[in-house]
Short mmCIF file of C-alpha atoms in Angstrom, two decimals:
data_model
loop_
_atom_site.label_atom_id
_atom_site.label_comp_id
_atom_site.label_asym_id
_atom_site.label_seq_id
_atom_site.Cartn_x
_atom_site.Cartn_y
_atom_site.Cartn_z
CA ALA A 12 51.95 -26.27 10.01
CA PRO A 13 56.22 -24.69 8.66
CA ALA A 14 58.11 -26.66 7.74
CA LEU A 15 60.74 -25.84 11.16
CA ARG A 16 57.47 -26.36 13.60
CA GLN A 17 58.93 -26.69 17.59
CA PHE A 18 57.17 -29.53 18.39
CA GLN A 19 57.07 -28.85 21.91
CA ARG A 20 55.33 -31.73 23.35
CA PHE A 21 54.67 -31.65 27.61
CA ASP A 22 52.77 -35.07 29.59
CA SER A 23 49.28 -33.60 30.22
CA ALA A 24 49.19 -37.08 31.19
CA SER A 25 49.82 -36.10 35.05
CA ARG A 26 47.78 -33.92 35.98
CA PRO A 27 48.25 -31.11 38.96
CA TRP A 28 44.57 -31.69 41.15
CA GLN A 29 45.43 -35.59 41.03
CA ALA A 30 49.03 -33.77 43.00
CA PRO A 31 48.46 -32.46 47.20
CA ILE A 32 48.20 -29.20 46.67
CA PRO A 33 51.67 -27.74 47.66
CA SER A 34 52.40 -25.98 51.15
CA ARG A 35 52.87 -22.56 51.67
CA ARG A 36 56.53 -22.94 51.76
CA PHE A 37 57.44 -24.75 48.13
CA THR A 38 54.79 -22.05 47.17
CA LEU A 39 55.70 -20.54 43.62
CA CYS A 40 53.25 -17.29 43.13
CA ARG A 41 53.53 -14.72 39.98
CA ARG A 42 51.35 -12.62 38.88
CA MET A 43 49.45 -11.93 35.86
CA GLY A 44 49.29 -8.44 34.64
CA LYS A 45 48.19 -6.48 37.40
CA GLY A 46 45.70 -9.12 39.86
CA GLY A 47 46.32 -13.29 38.47
CA SER A 48 48.17 -15.06 40.80
CA SER A 49 48.99 -18.86 40.60
CA THR A 50 50.06 -21.96 43.81
CA ALA A 51 50.93 -23.17 41.27
CA ALA A 52 54.70 -24.60 41.81
CA VAL A 53 56.05 -26.85 37.55
CA GLU A 54 58.70 -27.28 35.37
CA ALA A 55 57.75 -25.07 32.52
CA PRO A 56 58.03 -26.18 29.46
CA ALA A 57 58.89 -22.79 28.00
CA VAL A 58 61.45 -21.26 25.34
CA ARG A 59 63.97 -19.29 27.15
CA GLY A 60 66.68 -17.40 25.49
CA ALA A 61 70.14 -16.92 26.97
CA LYS A 62 69.81 -15.62 30.16
CA GLY A 63 67.01 -17.97 31.22
CA LYS A 64 64.73 -15.37 30.70
CA LEU A 65 61.36 -16.28 29.21
CA VAL A 66 60.82 -15.07 25.01
CA ALA A 67 58.14 -15.25 22.28
CA ARG A 68 57.21 -19.10 21.29
CA THR A 69 57.70 -20.77 17.99
CA ASP A 70 55.05 -22.42 18.06
CA PHE A 71 51.91 -24.04 20.20
CA PHE A 72 52.04 -26.54 23.45
CA TRP A 73 51.04 -30.08 21.44
CA ASP A 74 50.46 -32.72 23.61
CA ASP A 75 49.04 -35.73 23.00
CA ASN A 76 46.80 -36.14 25.66
CA ASP A 77 43.71 -35.88 26.17
CA GLU A 78 42.37 -33.19 27.68
CA PRO A 79 42.49 -32.86 30.82
CA HIS A 80 38.40 -32.62 31.88
CA ALA A 81 36.73 -35.41 31.36
CA ALA A 82 39.63 -37.19 33.52
CA ARG A 83 38.48 -34.54 36.65
CA ARG A 84 35.36 -34.94 35.90
CA LYS A 85 35.03 -38.53 36.37
CA ALA A 86 37.14 -38.66 39.46
CA ILE A 87 35.33 -35.47 41.11
CA MET A 88 32.20 -38.55 40.61
CA LYS A 89 33.54 -40.65 42.00
CA ALA A 90 34.39 -38.39 44.86
CA HIS A 91 31.19 -36.68 44.84
CA PRO A 92 28.34 -38.60 42.89
CA GLU A 93 26.14 -35.42 44.38
CA VAL A 94 26.90 -33.37 41.58
CA SER A 95 25.31 -34.71 39.42
CA LYS A 96 22.29 -33.31 41.21
CA LEU A 97 23.69 -30.20 40.17
CA THR A 98 23.12 -30.67 36.23
CA GLY A 99 20.55 -29.18 33.59
CA PRO A 100 18.67 -25.42 33.24
CA GLU A 101 18.34 -22.52 35.37
CA TRP A 102 14.69 -21.48 34.88
CA ARG A 103 15.95 -17.94 36.10
CA SER A 104 18.00 -17.16 33.27
CA LYS A 105 15.74 -16.75 30.50
CA TYR A 106 13.94 -13.90 32.58
CA ILE A 107 17.15 -12.14 33.67
CA CYS A 108 18.54 -12.62 29.80
CA LEU A 109 15.23 -11.15 28.28
CA PHE A 110 14.65 -8.14 30.91
CA ALA A 111 18.36 -7.39 32.12
CA LEU A 112 20.12 -7.66 28.74
CA VAL A 113 17.53 -7.96 25.22
CA LEU A 114 15.10 -5.50 26.48
CA PRO A 115 16.75 -2.65 28.53
CA GLN A 116 20.01 -3.28 24.42
CA ILE A 117 16.84 -2.35 22.45
CA TRP A 118 16.23 1.35 25.01
CA LEU A 119 19.58 2.17 25.19
CA SER A 120 19.88 1.81 21.09
CA VAL A 121 16.85 3.86 21.23
CA VAL A 122 17.39 6.86 24.20
CA THR A 123 20.66 7.13 23.03
CA ALA A 124 20.50 8.05 18.94
CA ASP A 125 20.40 11.26 19.52
CA LEU A 126 23.45 11.76 22.21
CA PRO A 127 26.51 14.11 21.68
CA TRP A 128 28.82 12.09 20.76
CA LEU A 129 31.16 11.79 24.15
CA PRO A 130 28.18 11.20 26.57
CA TYR A 131 27.34 8.39 23.19
CA LEU A 132 30.04 6.71 23.51
CA ALA A 133 30.92 6.62 27.19
CA ILE A 134 27.25 4.66 27.88
CA ALA A 135 28.35 2.62 24.57
CA TYR A 136 30.43 1.61 26.39
CA VAL A 137 29.96 1.39 30.54
CA PHE A 138 26.34 -0.44 29.88
CA GLY A 139 25.69 -1.32 25.97
CA ALA A 140 29.20 -3.36 25.66
CA THR A 141 29.22 -5.15 28.63
CA ILE A 142 25.03 -5.95 28.10
CA THR A 143 25.96 -7.07 24.40
CA GLN A 144 29.05 -9.51 26.38
CA ALA A 145 26.51 -10.20 28.69
CA LEU A 146 24.56 -11.33 25.50
CA PHE A 147 27.53 -13.94 23.59
CA LEU A 148 26.65 -15.46 27.02
CA ALA A 149 24.07 -15.64 27.46
CA ILE A 150 23.83 -17.35 24.31
CA HIS A 151 27.02 -19.76 25.57
CA GLU A 152 24.69 -21.12 28.29
CA LEU A 153 21.99 -21.63 25.84
CA ALA A 154 24.35 -23.81 23.62
CA HIS A 155 24.33 -25.77 27.02
CA ASN A 156 20.77 -26.13 26.55
CA LEU A 157 20.29 -24.74 30.06
CA PHE A 158 17.81 -21.94 30.33
CA PHE A 159 14.96 -24.83 29.08
CA LYS A 160 14.94 -28.40 28.93
CA SER A 161 13.38 -28.74 25.53
CA PRO A 162 16.39 -27.89 23.04
CA LEU A 163 14.23 -26.52 21.00
CA HIS A 164 13.08 -23.92 23.18
CA ASN A 165 17.24 -23.11 23.79
CA ARG A 166 17.77 -22.41 20.20
CA LEU A 167 14.74 -20.62 19.70
CA PHE A 168 14.96 -18.41 22.67
CA SER A 169 19.33 -17.82 21.45
CA MET A 170 17.73 -16.38 17.76
CA VAL A 171 16.19 -13.69 20.77
CA ALA A 172 19.34 -12.94 22.61
CA ASN A 173 20.93 -12.42 19.59
CA TRP A 174 18.76 -10.15 18.56
CA PRO A 175 19.97 -6.54 20.19
CA ILE A 176 23.11 -8.15 18.90
CA GLY A 177 22.22 -7.22 15.39
CA ILE A 178 24.38 -9.69 13.27
CA PRO A 179 22.90 -13.86 13.32
CA TYR A 180 25.21 -16.09 14.83
CA THR A 181 23.82 -17.76 17.80
CA ILE A 182 23.24 -20.99 16.08
CA PRO A 183 26.97 -20.81 14.43
CA PHE A 184 28.82 -20.43 17.67
CA ARG A 185 26.97 -23.32 19.05
CA GLY A 186 28.19 -26.16 16.51
CA TYR A 187 31.83 -24.52 16.88
CA HIS A 188 31.69 -23.61 20.92
CA LEU A 189 30.53 -27.35 20.97
CA GLU A 190 33.01 -27.41 19.56
CA HIS A 191 36.07 -26.94 21.43
CA HIS A 192 34.04 -29.18 24.42
CA LYS A 193 34.33 -32.42 22.74
CA PHE A 194 38.09 -31.46 20.48
CA GLN A 195 39.24 -29.40 22.72
CA GLY A 196 42.85 -28.34 20.87
CA VAL A 197 42.75 -30.40 18.32
CA ASP A 198 44.11 -28.90 15.18
CA GLY A 199 42.27 -28.21 12.53
CA VAL A 200 39.33 -28.41 14.53
CA ASP A 201 38.74 -26.57 17.18
CA THR A 202 38.86 -22.75 15.88
CA ASP A 203 39.12 -20.48 19.33
CA VAL A 204 43.01 -21.77 18.76
CA PRO A 205 44.63 -19.05 17.59
CA SER A 206 44.73 -19.86 13.26
CA TYR A 207 49.02 -20.23 11.53
CA PHE A 208 48.62 -16.52 10.30
CA GLU A 209 47.25 -15.02 13.55
CA ALA A 210 50.75 -16.82 15.59
CA GLN A 211 53.16 -15.91 13.27
CA HIS A 212 51.87 -12.14 12.65
CA ILE A 213 50.64 -11.11 15.70
CA ARG A 214 54.67 -10.82 17.45
CA GLY A 215 54.79 -7.78 19.49
CA PRO A 216 52.77 -5.50 21.94
CA LEU A 217 51.87 -2.64 18.92
CA SER A 218 50.71 -5.83 16.83
CA LYS A 219 49.20 -7.81 19.51
CA THR A 220 46.94 -4.41 21.29
CA ALA A 221 45.59 -4.44 18.09
CA TRP A 222 44.12 -7.98 17.80
CA ALA A 223 43.04 -7.26 21.38
CA CYS A 224 41.12 -4.10 19.87
CA CYS A 225 39.17 -7.22 17.84
CA GLN A 226 39.71 -10.02 18.85
CA ILE A 227 35.83 -10.53 18.20
CA LEU A 228 36.16 -9.70 14.89
CA THR A 229 38.38 -12.72 14.30
CA TYR A 230 36.86 -14.93 16.54
CA ALA A 231 34.37 -14.41 14.00
CA LEU A 232 36.40 -14.80 10.91
CA ARG A 233 38.75 -17.26 12.62
CA PRO A 234 36.37 -20.32 11.76
CA MET A 235 35.22 -19.69 8.35
CA PHE A 236 38.72 -20.06 7.31
CA ILE A 237 39.86 -23.54 9.96
CA LYS A 238 36.35 -25.74 9.25
CA ALA A 239 33.84 -24.42 7.61
CA GLN A 240 30.33 -25.07 8.91
CA ASP A 241 27.45 -27.08 6.70
CA ILE A 242 24.30 -24.50 6.74
CA THR A 243 21.15 -26.09 8.28
CA ALA A 244 17.38 -25.13 9.15
CA MET A 245 18.31 -23.85 11.96
CA HIS A 246 21.29 -21.53 9.73
CA VAL A 247 18.57 -19.65 7.12
CA THR A 248 15.49 -19.44 10.59
CA ASN A 249 18.78 -17.88 12.56
CA TRP A 250 19.38 -15.11 9.76
CA ALA A 251 16.08 -14.94 8.37
CA VAL A 252 14.29 -13.86 12.52
CA GLN A 253 17.22 -12.09 12.83
CA ILE A 254 17.33 -9.41 9.17
CA ALA A 255 13.42 -9.66 9.89
CA PHE A 256 14.15 -7.87 13.47
CA ASP A 257 16.75 -5.35 12.38
CA ALA A 258 14.69 -4.50 9.68
CA ALA A 259 11.50 -3.73 11.42
CA MET A 260 14.02 -1.41 14.12
CA LEU A 261 15.39 0.00 10.28
CA TYR A 262 11.62 0.63 9.70
CA ALA A 263 10.72 1.33 13.04
CA PHE A 264 14.14 3.97 14.76
CA GLY A 265 16.55 3.85 11.27
CA TRP A 266 19.25 3.18 10.71
CA ARG A 267 21.29 4.54 14.50
CA PRO A 268 19.72 1.64 16.26
CA LEU A 269 21.90 -0.95 14.39
CA ALA A 270 24.92 1.32 14.71
CA TYR A 271 24.71 1.47 18.16
CA MET A 272 24.31 -2.55 18.50
CA VAL A 273 27.05 -3.35 16.16
CA LEU A 274 29.11 -1.07 18.05
CA CYS A 275 29.20 -2.55 21.06
CA ILE A 276 29.69 -6.11 19.28
CA LEU A 277 33.11 -4.16 19.09
CA LEU A 278 33.58 -2.17 22.30
CA ALA A 279 32.54 -5.10 24.15
CA GLY A 280 35.40 -8.19 21.81
CA GLY A 281 37.71 -5.25 22.41
CA LEU A 282 39.78 -3.85 25.34
CA HIS A 283 37.29 -4.44 27.63
CA PRO A 284 37.54 -5.67 31.36
CA CYS A 285 34.91 -8.31 30.47
CA ALA A 286 36.30 -9.79 27.03
CA GLY A 287 39.63 -9.98 29.24
CA HIS A 288 37.61 -13.73 29.94
CA PHE A 289 38.60 -14.33 26.00
CA ILE A 290 42.08 -15.00 26.52
CA SER A 291 42.18 -16.02 29.95
CA GLU A 292 40.23 -19.20 29.36
CA HIS A 293 43.30 -20.99 27.64
CA TYR A 294 45.85 -19.64 27.13
CA VAL A 295 49.30 -21.15 28.66
CA PHE A 296 50.81 -18.95 30.84
CA PRO A 297 54.69 -20.00 31.34
CA HIS A 298 55.05 -17.61 34.36
CA LEU A 299 52.52 -19.09 36.13
CA ALA A 300 51.50 -23.22 36.05
CA PRO A 301 52.84 -24.35 32.13
CA LYS A 302 51.07 -27.03 32.15
CA GLN A 303 48.01 -25.56 32.06
CA GLU A 304 45.56 -25.08 29.48
CA THR A 305 42.60 -24.05 31.22
CA TYR A 306 42.17 -21.11 33.85
CA SER A 307 39.30 -19.75 36.64
CA TYR A 308 38.61 -16.52 37.05
CA TYR A 309 36.39 -16.12 41.24
CA GLY A 310 36.58 -11.44 40.45
CA PRO A 311 33.54 -10.02 40.47
CA LEU A 312 33.12 -9.43 36.51
CA ASN A 313 31.98 -13.43 36.86
CA TYR A 314 28.17 -11.49 38.15
CA LEU A 315 27.95 -9.59 35.04
CA THR A 316 29.46 -12.72 32.34
CA TRP A 317 27.16 -15.32 33.33
CA ASN A 318 30.11 -16.93 35.83
CA VAL A 319 32.26 -18.32 32.19
CA GLY A 320 35.07 -16.80 35.00
CA TYR A 321 34.61 -20.21 36.53
CA HIS A 322 35.47 -21.97 33.43
CA ASN A 323 37.81 -24.89 34.88
CA GLU A 324 34.34 -26.10 36.43
CA HIS A 325 32.54 -25.22 33.25
CA HIS A 326 34.68 -27.10 30.78
CA ASP A 327 34.14 -30.52 33.30
CA PHE A 328 30.33 -30.35 33.80
CA PRO A 329 28.89 -28.20 30.68
CA TYR A 330 25.67 -29.08 31.55
CA ILE A 331 25.65 -27.97 35.23
CA PRO A 332 24.30 -24.29 34.60
CA TRP A 333 26.06 -20.41 35.51
CA SER A 334 24.30 -19.81 38.67
CA ARG A 335 25.40 -24.35 40.64
CA LEU A 336 29.26 -23.60 39.44
CA PRO A 337 29.86 -22.30 42.39
CA GLU A 338 28.11 -24.62 44.19
CA LEU A 339 30.05 -27.56 42.54
CA ARG A 340 33.75 -25.64 43.98
CA ARG A 341 32.78 -25.46 47.13
CA ILE A 342 31.14 -29.62 46.74
CA ALA A 343 34.90 -30.55 45.32
CA PRO A 344 37.16 -27.93 47.17
CA GLU A 345 40.51 -30.87 46.26
CA PHE A 346 40.17 -30.85 42.59
CA TYR A 347 40.73 -27.22 42.15
CA ASP A 348 41.89 -25.44 45.03
CA ASN A 349 45.44 -25.77 43.74
CA LEU A 350 45.05 -24.45 40.15
CA ALA A 351 46.92 -21.70 39.16
CA VAL A 352 43.66 -19.26 38.30
CA CYS A 353 43.16 -15.75 36.61
CA GLU A 354 42.80 -13.28 38.91
CA SER A 355 42.04 -9.88 36.87
CA TRP A 356 41.24 -10.57 33.24
CA VAL A 357 42.35 -6.95 32.89
CA GLY A 358 44.93 -8.14 34.12
CA VAL A 359 45.05 -11.00 31.31
CA ILE A 360 45.37 -8.63 28.81
CA TRP A 361 47.90 -6.18 30.03
CA ASP A 362 49.51 -9.79 30.29
CA TYR A 363 48.87 -10.88 26.30
CA ILE A 364 49.93 -7.40 24.82
CA MET A 365 53.28 -6.48 27.54
CA ARG A 366 55.03 -9.46 27.51
CA ASP A 367 57.01 -11.62 25.06
CA ASP A 368 56.27 -14.82 26.53
CA VAL A 369 52.45 -14.25 26.38
CA GLY A 370 50.59 -14.33 22.99
CA PRO A 371 48.38 -17.00 19.82
CA TYR A 372 51.51 -19.79 20.40
CA ASN A 373 50.41 -19.94 23.85
CA ARG A 374 47.87 -22.53 23.50
CA VAL A 375 47.55 -26.32 23.71
CA LYS A 376 46.79 -27.71 20.74
CA ARG A 377 46.94 -31.42 19.69
CA PRO A 378 46.68 -33.50 16.29
CA MET A 379 44.07 -34.08 14.59
CA PRO A 380 42.95 -38.05 15.77
CA LYS A 381 44.15 -40.77 13.18
CA GLU A 382 41.06 -42.80 11.72
CA GLU A 383 41.58 -46.41 12.31
#
């Protein structure tokens, strides 16, 4: 950490979901780019310039308290014990993943090989990248054992979902993602939080645009520098299964289908509407609700992304599958309706790039717990 670290702490123990929903006349509404709004009127622990304008931060939001989701889960279970019936696998998921995502993406990778560049790129962006993003999020569901009852079956099927992505990543992702849930924001553990190197160098619209174009690469490479994983038998299996699939595709159809898959990774994790969820989920937006570290999005892109927009709901109950998250919100509206929300993933990308007060430092970090 830099010697001149600016510790701007705030009290997350004061949870906005524990307070009454503010009345309309006291509501402070803000826009998240072209689409987001908040009904949370809170004082901002933000960096302000001489004229009170929000400006770029010089360090993360540091918080000594626990992440908010465990406490909210406990409160919801006390108020609505019937929520426990929502947990468990969704039987339809495996069929949706296989027949609507895996097989169509493999087919597209083959039939687009000889197309001219313009229709090739259009198909790759509109269809291929959208399917790849959906595959990312299918693997996310599988990481929580939400396709099958058996953890092993979820691991093995995740390798099938990994096929059209071209690069083996499902097993490493699961380890890092479960740590992100258990240790949200913990320094040196949660690799979802940008590194100091990223935060120090990604400061203006140009560098933030470049980062947004290839943010999937930072998500892939960052963990290796922050917290490398031990190699397990499942890691080796993931690599072996993926290499075998890639070799079969190369033998049968040549290199172009594999190039298509890699291109779709870059497009899906770049300036793509569905990629807005990477930013919207856990960045702090001082112009909305500065004490809130997780945002939900309830828009139509959830139909393409396994309802990952229901992100507060997902972190509160990670073992409720995508199909039942809207029901969780319906059962317990008093815990969600007064939270700030993201209404546009395109808008949040715009905000990230264009607003001085939004950048890599806009994440909540927690110190590493001291060993007793």
